[in-house]
Every structure is written in structure tokens, then in C-alpha cells.
Tab-separated table of C-alpha atoms in Angstrom:
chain	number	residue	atom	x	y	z
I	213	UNK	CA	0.000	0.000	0.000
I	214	UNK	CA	1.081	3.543	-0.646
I	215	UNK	CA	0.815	4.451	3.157
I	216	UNK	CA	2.799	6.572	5.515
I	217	UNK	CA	5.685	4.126	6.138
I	218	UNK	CA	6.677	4.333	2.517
I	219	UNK	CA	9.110	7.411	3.289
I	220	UNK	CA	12.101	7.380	1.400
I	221	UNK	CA	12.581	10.481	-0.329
I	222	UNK	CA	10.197	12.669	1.888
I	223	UNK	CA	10.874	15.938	2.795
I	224	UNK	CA	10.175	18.470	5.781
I	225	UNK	CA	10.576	15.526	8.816
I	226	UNK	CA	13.903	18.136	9.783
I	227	UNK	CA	17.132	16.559	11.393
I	228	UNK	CA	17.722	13.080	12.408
I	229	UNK	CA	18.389	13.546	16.389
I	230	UNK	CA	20.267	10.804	18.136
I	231	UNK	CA	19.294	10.357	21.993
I	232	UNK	CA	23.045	10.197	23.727
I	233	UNK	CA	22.963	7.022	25.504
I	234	UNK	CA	19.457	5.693	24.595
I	235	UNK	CA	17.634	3.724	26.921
I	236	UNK	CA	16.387	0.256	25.227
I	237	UNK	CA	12.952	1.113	26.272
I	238	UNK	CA	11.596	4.659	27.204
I	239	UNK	CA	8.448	3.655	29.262
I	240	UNK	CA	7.162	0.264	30.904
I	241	UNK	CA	4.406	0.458	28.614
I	242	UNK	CA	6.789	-0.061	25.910
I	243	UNK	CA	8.355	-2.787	27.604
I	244	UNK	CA	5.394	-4.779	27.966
I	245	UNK	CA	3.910	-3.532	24.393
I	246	UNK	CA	7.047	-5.417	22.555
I	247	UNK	CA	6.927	-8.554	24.522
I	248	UNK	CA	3.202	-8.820	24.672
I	249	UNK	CA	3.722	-8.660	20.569
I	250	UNK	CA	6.483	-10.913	20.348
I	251	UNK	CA	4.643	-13.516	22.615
I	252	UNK	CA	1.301	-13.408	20.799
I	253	UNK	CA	2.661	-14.203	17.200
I	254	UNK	CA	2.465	-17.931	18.820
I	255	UNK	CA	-1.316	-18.180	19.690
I	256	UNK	CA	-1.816	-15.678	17.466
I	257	UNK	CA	-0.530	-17.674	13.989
I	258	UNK	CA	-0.247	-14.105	12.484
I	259	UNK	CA	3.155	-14.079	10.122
I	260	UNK	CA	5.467	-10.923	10.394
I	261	UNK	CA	4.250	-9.732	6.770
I	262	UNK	CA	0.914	-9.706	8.720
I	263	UNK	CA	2.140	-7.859	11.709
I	264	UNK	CA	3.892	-5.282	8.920
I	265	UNK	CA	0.634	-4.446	7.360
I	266	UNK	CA	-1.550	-4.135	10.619
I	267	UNK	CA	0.892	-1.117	11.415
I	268	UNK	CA	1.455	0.450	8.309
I	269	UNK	CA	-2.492	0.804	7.381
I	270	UNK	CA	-4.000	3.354	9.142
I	271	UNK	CA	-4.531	6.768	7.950
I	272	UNK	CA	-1.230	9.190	7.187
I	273	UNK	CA	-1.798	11.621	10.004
I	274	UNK	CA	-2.237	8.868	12.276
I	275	UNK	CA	0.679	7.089	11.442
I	276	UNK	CA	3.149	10.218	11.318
I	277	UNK	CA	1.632	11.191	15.007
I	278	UNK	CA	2.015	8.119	16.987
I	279	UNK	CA	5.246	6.655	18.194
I	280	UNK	CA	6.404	3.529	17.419
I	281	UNK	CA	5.390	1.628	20.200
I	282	UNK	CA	1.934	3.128	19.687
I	283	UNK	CA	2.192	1.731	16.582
I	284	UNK	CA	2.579	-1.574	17.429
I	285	UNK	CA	0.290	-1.345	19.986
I	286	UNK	CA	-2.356	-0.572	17.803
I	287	UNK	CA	-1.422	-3.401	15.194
I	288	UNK	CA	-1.616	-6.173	18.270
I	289	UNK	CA	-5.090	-5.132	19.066
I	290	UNK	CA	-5.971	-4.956	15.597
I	291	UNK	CA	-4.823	-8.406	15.104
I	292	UNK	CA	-5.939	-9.823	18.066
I	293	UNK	CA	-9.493	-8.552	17.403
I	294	UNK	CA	-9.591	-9.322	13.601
I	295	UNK	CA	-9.230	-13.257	14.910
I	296	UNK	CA	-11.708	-12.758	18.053
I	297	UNK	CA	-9.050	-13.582	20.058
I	298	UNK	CA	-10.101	-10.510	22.281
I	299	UNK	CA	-13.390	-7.954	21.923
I	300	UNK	CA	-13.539	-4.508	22.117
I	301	UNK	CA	-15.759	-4.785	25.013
I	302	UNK	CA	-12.808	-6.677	27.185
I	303	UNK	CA	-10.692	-4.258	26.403
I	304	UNK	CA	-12.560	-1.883	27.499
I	305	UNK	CA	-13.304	-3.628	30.578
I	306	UNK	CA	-9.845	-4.737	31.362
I	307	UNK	CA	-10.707	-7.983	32.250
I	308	UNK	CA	-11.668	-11.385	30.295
I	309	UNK	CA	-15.693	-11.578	29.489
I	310	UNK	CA	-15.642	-14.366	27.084
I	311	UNK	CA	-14.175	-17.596	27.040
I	312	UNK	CA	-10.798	-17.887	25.569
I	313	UNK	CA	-10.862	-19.397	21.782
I	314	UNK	CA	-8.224	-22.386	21.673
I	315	UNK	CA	-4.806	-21.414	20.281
I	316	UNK	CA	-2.165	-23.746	19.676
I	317	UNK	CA	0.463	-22.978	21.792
I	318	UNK	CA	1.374	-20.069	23.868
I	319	UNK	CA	5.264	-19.034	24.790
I	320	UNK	CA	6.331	-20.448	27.828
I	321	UNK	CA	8.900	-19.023	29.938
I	322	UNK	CA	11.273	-22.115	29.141
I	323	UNK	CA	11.028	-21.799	25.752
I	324	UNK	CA	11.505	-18.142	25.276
I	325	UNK	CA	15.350	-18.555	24.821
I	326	UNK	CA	14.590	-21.667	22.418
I	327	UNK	CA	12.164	-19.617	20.594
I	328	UNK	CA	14.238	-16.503	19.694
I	329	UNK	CA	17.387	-18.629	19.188
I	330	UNK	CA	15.470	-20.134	15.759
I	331	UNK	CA	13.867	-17.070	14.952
I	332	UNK	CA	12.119	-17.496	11.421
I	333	UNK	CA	13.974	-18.486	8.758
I	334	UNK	CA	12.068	-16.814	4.667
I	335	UNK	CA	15.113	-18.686	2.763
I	336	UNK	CA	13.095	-21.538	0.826
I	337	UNK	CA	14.142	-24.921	-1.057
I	338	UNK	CA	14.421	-23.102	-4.508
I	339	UNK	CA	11.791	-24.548	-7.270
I	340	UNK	CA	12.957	-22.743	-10.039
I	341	UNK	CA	16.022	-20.753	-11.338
I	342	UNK	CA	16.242	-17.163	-10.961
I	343	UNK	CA	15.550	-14.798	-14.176
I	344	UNK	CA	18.312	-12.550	-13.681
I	345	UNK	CA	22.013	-12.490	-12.689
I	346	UNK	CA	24.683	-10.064	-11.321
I	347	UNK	CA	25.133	-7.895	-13.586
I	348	UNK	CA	21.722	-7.485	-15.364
I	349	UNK	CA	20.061	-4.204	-15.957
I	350	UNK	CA	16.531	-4.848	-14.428
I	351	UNK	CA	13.911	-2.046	-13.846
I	352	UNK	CA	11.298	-1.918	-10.510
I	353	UNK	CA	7.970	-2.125	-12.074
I	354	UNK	CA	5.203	0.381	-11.540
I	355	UNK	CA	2.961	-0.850	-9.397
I	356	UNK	CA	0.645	-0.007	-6.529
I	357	UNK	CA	-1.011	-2.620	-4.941
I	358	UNK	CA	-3.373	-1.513	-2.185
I	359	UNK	CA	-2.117	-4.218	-0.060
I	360	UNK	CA	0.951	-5.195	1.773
I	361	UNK	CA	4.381	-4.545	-0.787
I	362	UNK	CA	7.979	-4.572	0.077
I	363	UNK	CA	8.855	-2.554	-3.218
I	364	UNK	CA	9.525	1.430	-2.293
I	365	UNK	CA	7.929	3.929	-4.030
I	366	UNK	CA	11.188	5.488	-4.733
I	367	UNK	CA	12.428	2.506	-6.782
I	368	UNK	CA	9.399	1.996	-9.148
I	369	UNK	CA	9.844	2.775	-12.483
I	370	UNK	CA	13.844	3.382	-12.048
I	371	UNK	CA	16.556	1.372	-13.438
I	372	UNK	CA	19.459	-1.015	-11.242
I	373	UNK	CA	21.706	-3.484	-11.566
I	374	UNK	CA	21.501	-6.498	-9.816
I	375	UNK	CA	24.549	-7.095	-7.370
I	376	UNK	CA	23.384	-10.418	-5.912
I	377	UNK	CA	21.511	-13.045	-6.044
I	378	UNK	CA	20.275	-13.773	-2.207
I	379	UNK	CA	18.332	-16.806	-2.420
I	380	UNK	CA	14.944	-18.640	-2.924
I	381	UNK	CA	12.577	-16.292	-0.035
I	382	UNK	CA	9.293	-15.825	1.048
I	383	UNK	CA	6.972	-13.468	-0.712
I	384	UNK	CA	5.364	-10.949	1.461
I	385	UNK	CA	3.035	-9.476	-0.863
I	386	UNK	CA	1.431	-13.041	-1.210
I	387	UNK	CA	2.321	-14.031	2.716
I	388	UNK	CA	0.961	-10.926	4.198
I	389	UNK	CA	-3.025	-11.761	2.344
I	390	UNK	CA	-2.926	-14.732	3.600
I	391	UNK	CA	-2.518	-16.168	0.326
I	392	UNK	CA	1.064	-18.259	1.596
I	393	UNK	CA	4.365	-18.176	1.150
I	394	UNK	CA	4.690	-18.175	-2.594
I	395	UNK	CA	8.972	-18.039	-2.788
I	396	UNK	CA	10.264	-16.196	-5.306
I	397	UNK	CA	13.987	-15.575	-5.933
I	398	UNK	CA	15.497	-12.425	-4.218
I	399	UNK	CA	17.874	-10.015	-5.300
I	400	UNK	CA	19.938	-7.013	-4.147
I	401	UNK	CA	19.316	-4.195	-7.030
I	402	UNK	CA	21.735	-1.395	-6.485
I	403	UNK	CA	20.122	2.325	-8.192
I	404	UNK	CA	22.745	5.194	-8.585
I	405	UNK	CA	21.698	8.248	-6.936
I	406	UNK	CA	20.892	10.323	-9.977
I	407	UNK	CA	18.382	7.480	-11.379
I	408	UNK	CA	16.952	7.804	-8.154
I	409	UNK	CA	16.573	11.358	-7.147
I	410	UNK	CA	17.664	13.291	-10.630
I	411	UNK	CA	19.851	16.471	-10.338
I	412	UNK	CA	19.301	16.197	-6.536
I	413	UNK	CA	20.858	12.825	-6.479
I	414	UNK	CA	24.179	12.300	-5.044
I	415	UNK	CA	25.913	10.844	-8.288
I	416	UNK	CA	28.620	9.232	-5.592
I	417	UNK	CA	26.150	7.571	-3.580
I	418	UNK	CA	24.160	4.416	-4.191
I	419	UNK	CA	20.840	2.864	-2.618
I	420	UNK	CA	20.449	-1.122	-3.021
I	421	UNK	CA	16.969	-2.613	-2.242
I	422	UNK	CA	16.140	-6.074	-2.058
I	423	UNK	CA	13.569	-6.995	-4.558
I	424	UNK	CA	11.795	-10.136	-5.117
I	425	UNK	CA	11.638	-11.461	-8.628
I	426	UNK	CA	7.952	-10.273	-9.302
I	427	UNK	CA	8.967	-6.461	-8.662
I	428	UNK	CA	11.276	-6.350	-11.680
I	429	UNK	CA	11.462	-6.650	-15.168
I	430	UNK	CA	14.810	-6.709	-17.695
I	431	UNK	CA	15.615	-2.865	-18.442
R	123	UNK	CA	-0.567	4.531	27.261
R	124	UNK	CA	0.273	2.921	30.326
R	125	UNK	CA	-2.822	1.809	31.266
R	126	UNK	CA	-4.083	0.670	28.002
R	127	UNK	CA	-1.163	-1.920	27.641
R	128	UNK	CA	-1.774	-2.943	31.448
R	129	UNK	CA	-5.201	-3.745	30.389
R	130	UNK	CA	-4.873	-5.643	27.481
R	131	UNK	CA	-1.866	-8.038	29.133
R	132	UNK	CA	-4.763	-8.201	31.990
R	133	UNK	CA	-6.791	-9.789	29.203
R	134	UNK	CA	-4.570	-12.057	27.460
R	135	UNK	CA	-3.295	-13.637	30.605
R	136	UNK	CA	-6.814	-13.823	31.977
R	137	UNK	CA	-7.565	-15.845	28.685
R	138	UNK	CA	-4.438	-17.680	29.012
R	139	UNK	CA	-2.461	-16.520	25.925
R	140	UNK	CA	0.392	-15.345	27.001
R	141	UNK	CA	2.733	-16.089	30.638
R	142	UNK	CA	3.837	-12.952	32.234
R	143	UNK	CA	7.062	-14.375	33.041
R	144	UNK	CA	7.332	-14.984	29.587
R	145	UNK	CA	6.989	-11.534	28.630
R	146	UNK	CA	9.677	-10.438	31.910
R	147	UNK	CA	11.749	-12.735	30.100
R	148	UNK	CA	11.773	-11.411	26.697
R	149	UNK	CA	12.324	-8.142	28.294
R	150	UNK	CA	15.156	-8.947	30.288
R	151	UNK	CA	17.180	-10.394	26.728
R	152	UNK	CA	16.449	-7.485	25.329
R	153	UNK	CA	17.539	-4.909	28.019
R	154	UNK	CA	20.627	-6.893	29.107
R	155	UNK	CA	21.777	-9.855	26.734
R	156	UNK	CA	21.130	-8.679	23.457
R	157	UNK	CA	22.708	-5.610	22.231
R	158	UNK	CA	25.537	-3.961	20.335
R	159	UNK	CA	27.982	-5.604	22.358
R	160	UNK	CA	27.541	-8.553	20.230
R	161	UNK	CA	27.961	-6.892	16.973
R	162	UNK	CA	31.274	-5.461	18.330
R	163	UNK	CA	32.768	-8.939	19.532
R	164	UNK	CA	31.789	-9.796	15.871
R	165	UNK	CA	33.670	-6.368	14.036
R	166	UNK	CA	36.470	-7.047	16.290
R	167	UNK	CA	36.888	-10.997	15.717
R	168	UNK	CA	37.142	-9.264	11.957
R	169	UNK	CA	39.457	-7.088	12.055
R	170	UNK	CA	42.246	-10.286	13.680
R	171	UNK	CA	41.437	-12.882	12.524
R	172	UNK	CA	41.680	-13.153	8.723
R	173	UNK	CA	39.850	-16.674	8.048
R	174	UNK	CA	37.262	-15.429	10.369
R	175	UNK	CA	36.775	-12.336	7.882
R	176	UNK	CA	36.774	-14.208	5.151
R	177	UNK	CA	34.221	-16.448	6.669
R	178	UNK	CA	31.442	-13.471	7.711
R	179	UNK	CA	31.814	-11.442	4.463
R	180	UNK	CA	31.287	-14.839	2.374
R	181	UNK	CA	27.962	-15.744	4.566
R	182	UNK	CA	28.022	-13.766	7.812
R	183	UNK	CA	25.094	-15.849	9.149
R	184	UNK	CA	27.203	-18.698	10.251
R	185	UNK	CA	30.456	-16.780	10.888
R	186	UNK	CA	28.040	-14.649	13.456
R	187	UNK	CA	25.993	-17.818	15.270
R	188	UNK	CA	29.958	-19.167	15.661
R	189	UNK	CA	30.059	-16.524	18.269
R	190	UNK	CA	26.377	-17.197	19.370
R	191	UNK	CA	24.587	-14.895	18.097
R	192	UNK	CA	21.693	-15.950	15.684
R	193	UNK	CA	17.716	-15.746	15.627
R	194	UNK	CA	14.799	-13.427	15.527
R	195	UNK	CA	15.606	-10.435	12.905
R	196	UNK	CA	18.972	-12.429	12.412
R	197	UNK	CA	18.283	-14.940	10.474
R	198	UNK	CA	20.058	-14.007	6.954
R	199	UNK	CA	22.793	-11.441	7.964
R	200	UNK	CA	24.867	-10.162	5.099
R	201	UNK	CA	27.993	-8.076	6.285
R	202	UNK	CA	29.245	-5.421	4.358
R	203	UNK	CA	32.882	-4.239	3.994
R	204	UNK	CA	33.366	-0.461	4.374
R	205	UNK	CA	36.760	0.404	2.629
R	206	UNK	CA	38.721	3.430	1.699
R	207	UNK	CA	36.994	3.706	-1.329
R	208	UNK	CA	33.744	2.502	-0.136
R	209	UNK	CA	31.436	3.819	3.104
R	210	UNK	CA	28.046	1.258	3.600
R	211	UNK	CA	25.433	2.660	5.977
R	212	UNK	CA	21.982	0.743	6.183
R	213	UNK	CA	18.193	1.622	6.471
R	214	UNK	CA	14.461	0.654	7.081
R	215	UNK	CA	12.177	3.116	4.819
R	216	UNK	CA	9.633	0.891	5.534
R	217	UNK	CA	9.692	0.225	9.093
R	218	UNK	CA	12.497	-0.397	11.110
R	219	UNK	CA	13.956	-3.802	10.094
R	220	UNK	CA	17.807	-4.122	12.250
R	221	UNK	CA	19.943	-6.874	12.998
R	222	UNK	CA	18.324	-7.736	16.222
R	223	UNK	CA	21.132	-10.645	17.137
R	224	UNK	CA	24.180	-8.654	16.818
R	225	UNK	CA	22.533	-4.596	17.153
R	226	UNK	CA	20.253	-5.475	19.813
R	227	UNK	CA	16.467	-3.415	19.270
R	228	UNK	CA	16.809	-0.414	17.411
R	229	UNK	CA	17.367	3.056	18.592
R	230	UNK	CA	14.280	6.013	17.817
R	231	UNK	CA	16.697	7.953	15.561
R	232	UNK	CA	16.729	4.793	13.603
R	233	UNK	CA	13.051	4.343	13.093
R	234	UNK	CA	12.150	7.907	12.800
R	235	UNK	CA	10.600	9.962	9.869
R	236	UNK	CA	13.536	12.422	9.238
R	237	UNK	CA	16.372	9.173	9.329
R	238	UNK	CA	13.576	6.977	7.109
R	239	UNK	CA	13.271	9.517	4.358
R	240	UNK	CA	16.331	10.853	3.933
R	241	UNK	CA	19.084	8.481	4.551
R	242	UNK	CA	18.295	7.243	0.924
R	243	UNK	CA	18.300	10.683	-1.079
R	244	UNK	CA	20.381	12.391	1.043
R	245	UNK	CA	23.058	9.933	2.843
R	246	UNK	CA	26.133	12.571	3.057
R	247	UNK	CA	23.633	15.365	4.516
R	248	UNK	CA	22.255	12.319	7.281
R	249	UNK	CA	25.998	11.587	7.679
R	250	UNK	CA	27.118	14.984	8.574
R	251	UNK	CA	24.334	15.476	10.682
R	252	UNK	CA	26.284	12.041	13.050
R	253	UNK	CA	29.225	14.466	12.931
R	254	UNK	CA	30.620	11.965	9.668
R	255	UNK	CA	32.339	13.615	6.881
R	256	UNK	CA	33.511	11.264	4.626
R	257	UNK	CA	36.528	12.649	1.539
R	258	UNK	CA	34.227	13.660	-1.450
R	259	UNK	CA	35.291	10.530	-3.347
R	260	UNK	CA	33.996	7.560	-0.967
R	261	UNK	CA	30.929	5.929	-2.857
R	262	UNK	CA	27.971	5.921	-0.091
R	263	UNK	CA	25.958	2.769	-0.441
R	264	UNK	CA	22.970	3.029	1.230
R	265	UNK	CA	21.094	-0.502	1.859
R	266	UNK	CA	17.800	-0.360	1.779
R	267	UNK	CA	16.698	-3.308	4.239
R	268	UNK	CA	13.360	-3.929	2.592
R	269	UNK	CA	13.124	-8.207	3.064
R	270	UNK	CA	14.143	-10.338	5.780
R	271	UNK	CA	17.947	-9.558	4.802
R	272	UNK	CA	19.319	-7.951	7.779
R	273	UNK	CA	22.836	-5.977	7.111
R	274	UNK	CA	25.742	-5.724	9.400
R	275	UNK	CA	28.807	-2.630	8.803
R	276	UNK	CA	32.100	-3.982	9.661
R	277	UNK	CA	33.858	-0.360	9.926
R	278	UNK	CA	37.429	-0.222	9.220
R	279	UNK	CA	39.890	-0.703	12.085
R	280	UNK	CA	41.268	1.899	13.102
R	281	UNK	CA	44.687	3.365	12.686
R	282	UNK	CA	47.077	2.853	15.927
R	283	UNK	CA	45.581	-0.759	16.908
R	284	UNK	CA	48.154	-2.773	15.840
R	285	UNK	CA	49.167	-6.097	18.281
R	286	UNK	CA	45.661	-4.667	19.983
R	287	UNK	CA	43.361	-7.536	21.663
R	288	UNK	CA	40.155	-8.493	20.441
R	289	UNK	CA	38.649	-7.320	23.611
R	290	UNK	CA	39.921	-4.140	23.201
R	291	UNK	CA	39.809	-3.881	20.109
R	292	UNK	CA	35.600	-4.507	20.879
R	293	UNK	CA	35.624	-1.453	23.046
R	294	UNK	CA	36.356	0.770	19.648
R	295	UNK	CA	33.170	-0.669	17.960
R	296	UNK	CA	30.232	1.622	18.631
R	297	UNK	CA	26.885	0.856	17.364
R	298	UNK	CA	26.930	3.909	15.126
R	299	UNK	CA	29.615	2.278	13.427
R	300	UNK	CA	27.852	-0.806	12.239
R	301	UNK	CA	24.575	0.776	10.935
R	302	UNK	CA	26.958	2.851	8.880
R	303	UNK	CA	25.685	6.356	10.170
R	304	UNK	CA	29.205	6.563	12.793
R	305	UNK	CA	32.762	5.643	12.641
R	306	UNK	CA	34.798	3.371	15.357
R	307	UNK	CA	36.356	5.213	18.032
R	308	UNK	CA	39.919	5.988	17.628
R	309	UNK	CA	42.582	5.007	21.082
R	310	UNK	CA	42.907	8.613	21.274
R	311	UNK	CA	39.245	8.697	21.947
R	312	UNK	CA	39.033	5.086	24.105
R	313	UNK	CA	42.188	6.970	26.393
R	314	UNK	CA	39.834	10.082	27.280
């Protein structure tokens, strides 16, 4: 979707302002906002292309005014009442009204080490050979799906060279409907700055994206 | 915001999804055993041992999980080399995708509007903004980290090391320096 996360390029957000010896977390809300996300993504059977599109859609102003936390925050609930998992009304209330729906497992303390250890692995057992090699001119198509993409704005239409090849992955556009995995081949497309941003372009700088097979086209 | 959150964990251990001791848990790795700290063993272990090098910047994945590290927003790591000739500094636009295992969570610089939109157009301006200014000549490449790839900067040692231990070597290796928007500190600086 063409939403508010999509901000490479933008202009007027003013000077990036590093925190001198950040805290990891700023409030215990935020604490207890990441872990109660990271925990539910087990009973919850959502997939992280999921979680990625329950935070980006929401309107621009709302997305540019919350923090990121709040952000999160916001996609958890969403999730967790698109799947009736909890209601609006319990929420409210604070408290459990309804009896739980089953899940099929839940993150127990002795496998929380376990757990992040594995992680979860996108690279695929490849079932067919990729269309382009290092080296190749390929362009990002146009497109603008209204739902979940990986593929910048700033990239479509402009012309790269692929640098690498990175494997056999997961396709979020398809993973993120629901619609599974769908692996496509993955590569690293480097732009130049001036095919990116014109005059304004710094022609000494580069910006690589990684871009799934169905993003590109030869060029 | 407090209360909100409070609520809903009320909920969903009421209901039985989630352990709160799970969640203390998860917090606690986070606050204390996974951080930067990793990534600099890692940069370090680079910059003595020359198999080792070879190693993470053919598939840093393995090279890194040698040490330990591996997992959640880890699981493909790709290191980049930053040379004389070329300075690599990486990016979310999208969200805020980091290399959890070696960088710990990220910092809110890192997923903020002004670093999201303009570390791609305008890398040397974000640069000098860290207090970085690199000799007109170094290529910037930005990287972009828009699929489960998760990118690593090994910076270049710095000048004055030499016969330097890898633990002390570690202490040179700032975060900054391995998202690309910093440089290592110098002994000069490590002395002060």
C-alpha cells in the first residue's frame, strides 16, 4: 500500500536527532507492548508480513503522530481482534468476558530462549532458477497494490543493476493476504543516486533494495 | 498509554495466551543480553582474525551464530565491507527492520521519519548530521533493508591498533559504526 511508512525520499521531517545514551525502552508500557507482541505471534498464527501491514495501514496523520510503540500497539489489538481472540468490550473492561478461543500454543517461559534462538527463517528450497544475474540491468515495475508490498515507491519505475543473487525467499506481498508463502527468488538491485533522485541525487552515492523477482522486469 | 497496555496483558493472561514471566523474560534479553555488544565482539573478531573475515563477508550468518549470536531479525545477515573507497550505511524506509542478534532493538533515531526519508536521497547530509564527513570521493551505499535480509557494517579498524586484543579492540566498535551512520572510536578517543 502507498501508506505513511513508505518514506524514502520525503521531505520536511527536519534533522535526524540521536538520543546520547538511549535507553532500550523509554516507558514500561513499551516494555510490555514489545513482549506482549512478540509472545502473541504464537497463539496468534499471524506471520510478520501480517504484523507489517496491521501497522502500516491506518490513515497518514495517524501514522506520522504516533510513536512507534503506539504503533505496534495498535497493530496487536488490531490483530488480536480481527481473529476474536479478544473484543472490544474486554478491552474496554480490562478484564476477560468471554471464554478464551483455543490457540495452539502459547510461549512459555522455558522456551523463550529456544524460541528466539530459531527465529524465522524466509530462505526456501528453490523450485525454479532465478531470471536474472549479477550484472543485469533490471527495472522496478510500476505498481501499486493496495495491499501489503515490500517494493519502495522510490524505486518503481527506475533502473538497477543487480549485485546479488540472495536466495529462494518468502513473498510478502502473497504471505501478508494470507494467500502463503509463494517463494520467489530475491535479489539485491543497487540504483545510482541520480536514477533515483535526478539532479538532486548524489551521483557518488548508491541505494540497493532487495527486490523479489515479481517487482522487476529486464531494463 | 500505560494503562491501556496494562489492560490488554490483563486480558490475554486472563484468557491464558500469554505467561507474564514470559513476557519479563523477553524483556530482560532485550535490556541486558542482546545488544551492540555482540555486533562489536563480531567487528572485532574481523578485524584479527583473517579466516574469520573471510568467513562473515562470504555468509556472515554462520560466521556470526559461531560466536552465538543468531535468531529473531537475524536470520540471513549479510555483512558489508566499508573500505577506503567505499562507506556502507543501512536503512528501514519501511519500518524499522535491524539486525536484532548482533545490534540489539533499534534506537528512535533509527526508526524515525527524518532518518527513514532521507538516509536514501540524502546519505552525506544524514551523515554529517552524526558528525561523519567522509573525503568527497567515498561511494555511499545506502542498503535499503526492505526483506528479511538484515545488514551488518564492519567499519574499518582503526589506525594505531596494531598487536591490539580483540577485547579491546571490541571497546572501539560503537553501534553507530555498524549501521553505517558513525565511525569506530579511535585510542585517542578510548584513552579520554
Amino acid at each position: 500500500m502507498n501508506g505513511a511508512h513508505d518514506l524514502g525520499g520525503m521531505h520536511g521531517f527536519g534533522r535526524v536527532e540521536p538520543e546520547p545514551d538511549e535507553p532500550v525502552f523509554h516507558a514500561d508500557w513499551e516494555k510490555r507492548a514489545f513482549a506482549l507482541t512478540l509472545a502473541m505471534a504464537l497463539p496468534g498464527q499471524w506471520n510478520i508480513d501480517m504484523s507489517r501491514f496491521a501497522r502500516e495501514n491506518r490513515p497518514p496523520g495517524e501514522y506520522l503522530s504516533m510513536s512507534y510503540y503506539q504503533i505496534w500497539f495498535a497493530a496487536l489489538e488490531r490483530m488480536l481482534k480481527e481473529r476474536g481472540l479478544v473484543s472490544d468490550e474486554e478491552i474496554a473492561a480490562g478484564h476477560s468476558l468471554y471464554p478464551p478461543k483455543p490457540v495452539a500454543r502459547i510461549l512459555s517461559p522455558a522456551d523463550v530462549a529456544k524460541v528466539l534462538y530459531r527465529g524465522g527463517p524466509t530462505e526456501r528450497e528453490p523450485r525454479t532458477t532465478p531470471a536474472f544475474k549479477p550484472g543485469d540491468r533490471v527495472r522496478a515495475k510500476v505498481m501499486n497494490p493496495p495491499t501489503h508490498t515490500r517494493l519502495p515507491r522510490y524505486a518503481r519505475g527506475r533502473v538497477g543493476i543487480v549485485a546479488r543473487v540472495i536466495g529462494f525467499h518468502v513473498f510478502p506481498d502473497s504471505n501478508a493476504i494470507g494467500a502463503g508463502e509463494d517463494p520467489q527468488w530475491l535479489y539485491a538491485v543497487r540504483f545510482d543516486g541520480r536514477e533515483l533522485w535526478g539532479p538532486q541525487g548524489d551521483p557518488r552515492s548508491s541505494v540497493s533494495i532487495d527486490a523479489w523477482e515479481p517487482y522487476l522486469e529486464p531494463a | 498509554m500505560q494503562l491501556r497496555v496494562r489492560a490488554l496483558e490483563t486480558v490475554l493472561t486472563e484468557k491464558g495466551y500469554v505467561d507474564p514471566a514470559a513476557l519479563d523474560l523477553l524483556i530482560e534479553t532485550y535490556e541486558t543480553k542482546i545488544g551492540p555488544r555482540n555486533g562489536a565482539r563480531v567487528v572485532a573478531r574481523a578485524w584479527v582474525d583473517a579466516d574469520y573475515r573471510a568467513r562473515l563477508f562470504k555468509d556472515a550468518t554462520p560466521a556470526i551464530a559461531e560466536l552465538g549470536y543468531a535468531g529473531r531479525q537475524g536470520e540471513h545477515i549479510v555483512a558489508l565491507e566499508n573500505t577506503p573507497e567505499v562507506h556502507n550505511m543501512v536503512v528501514c524506509t519501511l519500518c524499522s527492520c535491524y539486525p536484532w542478534p548482533v545490534l540489539g532493538l533499534p534506537p528512535v533515531w533509527y526508526k524515525s521519519a527524518p532518518y527513514r526519508s532521507r538516509a536514501v536521497a540524502d546519505p552525506r547530509g544524514v551523515l554529517a548530521e552524526f558528525g561523519v564527513t567522509l573525503p568527497p570521493e567515498t561511494e555511499i551505499r545506502v542498503w535499503d533493508s526492505t526483506s528479511e535480509i538484515r545488514y551488518l557494517v564492519v567499519p574499518m579498524r582503526p589506525a594505531g591498533t596494531e598487536g591490539w586484543s580483540e577485547e579491546k579492540l571490541a571497546e572501539l566498535v560503537t553501534r553507530d559504526s555498524m549501521i553505517g551512520t558513525g565511525l569506530p572510536k579511535s585510542p585517542a578517543d578510548l584513552a579520554k
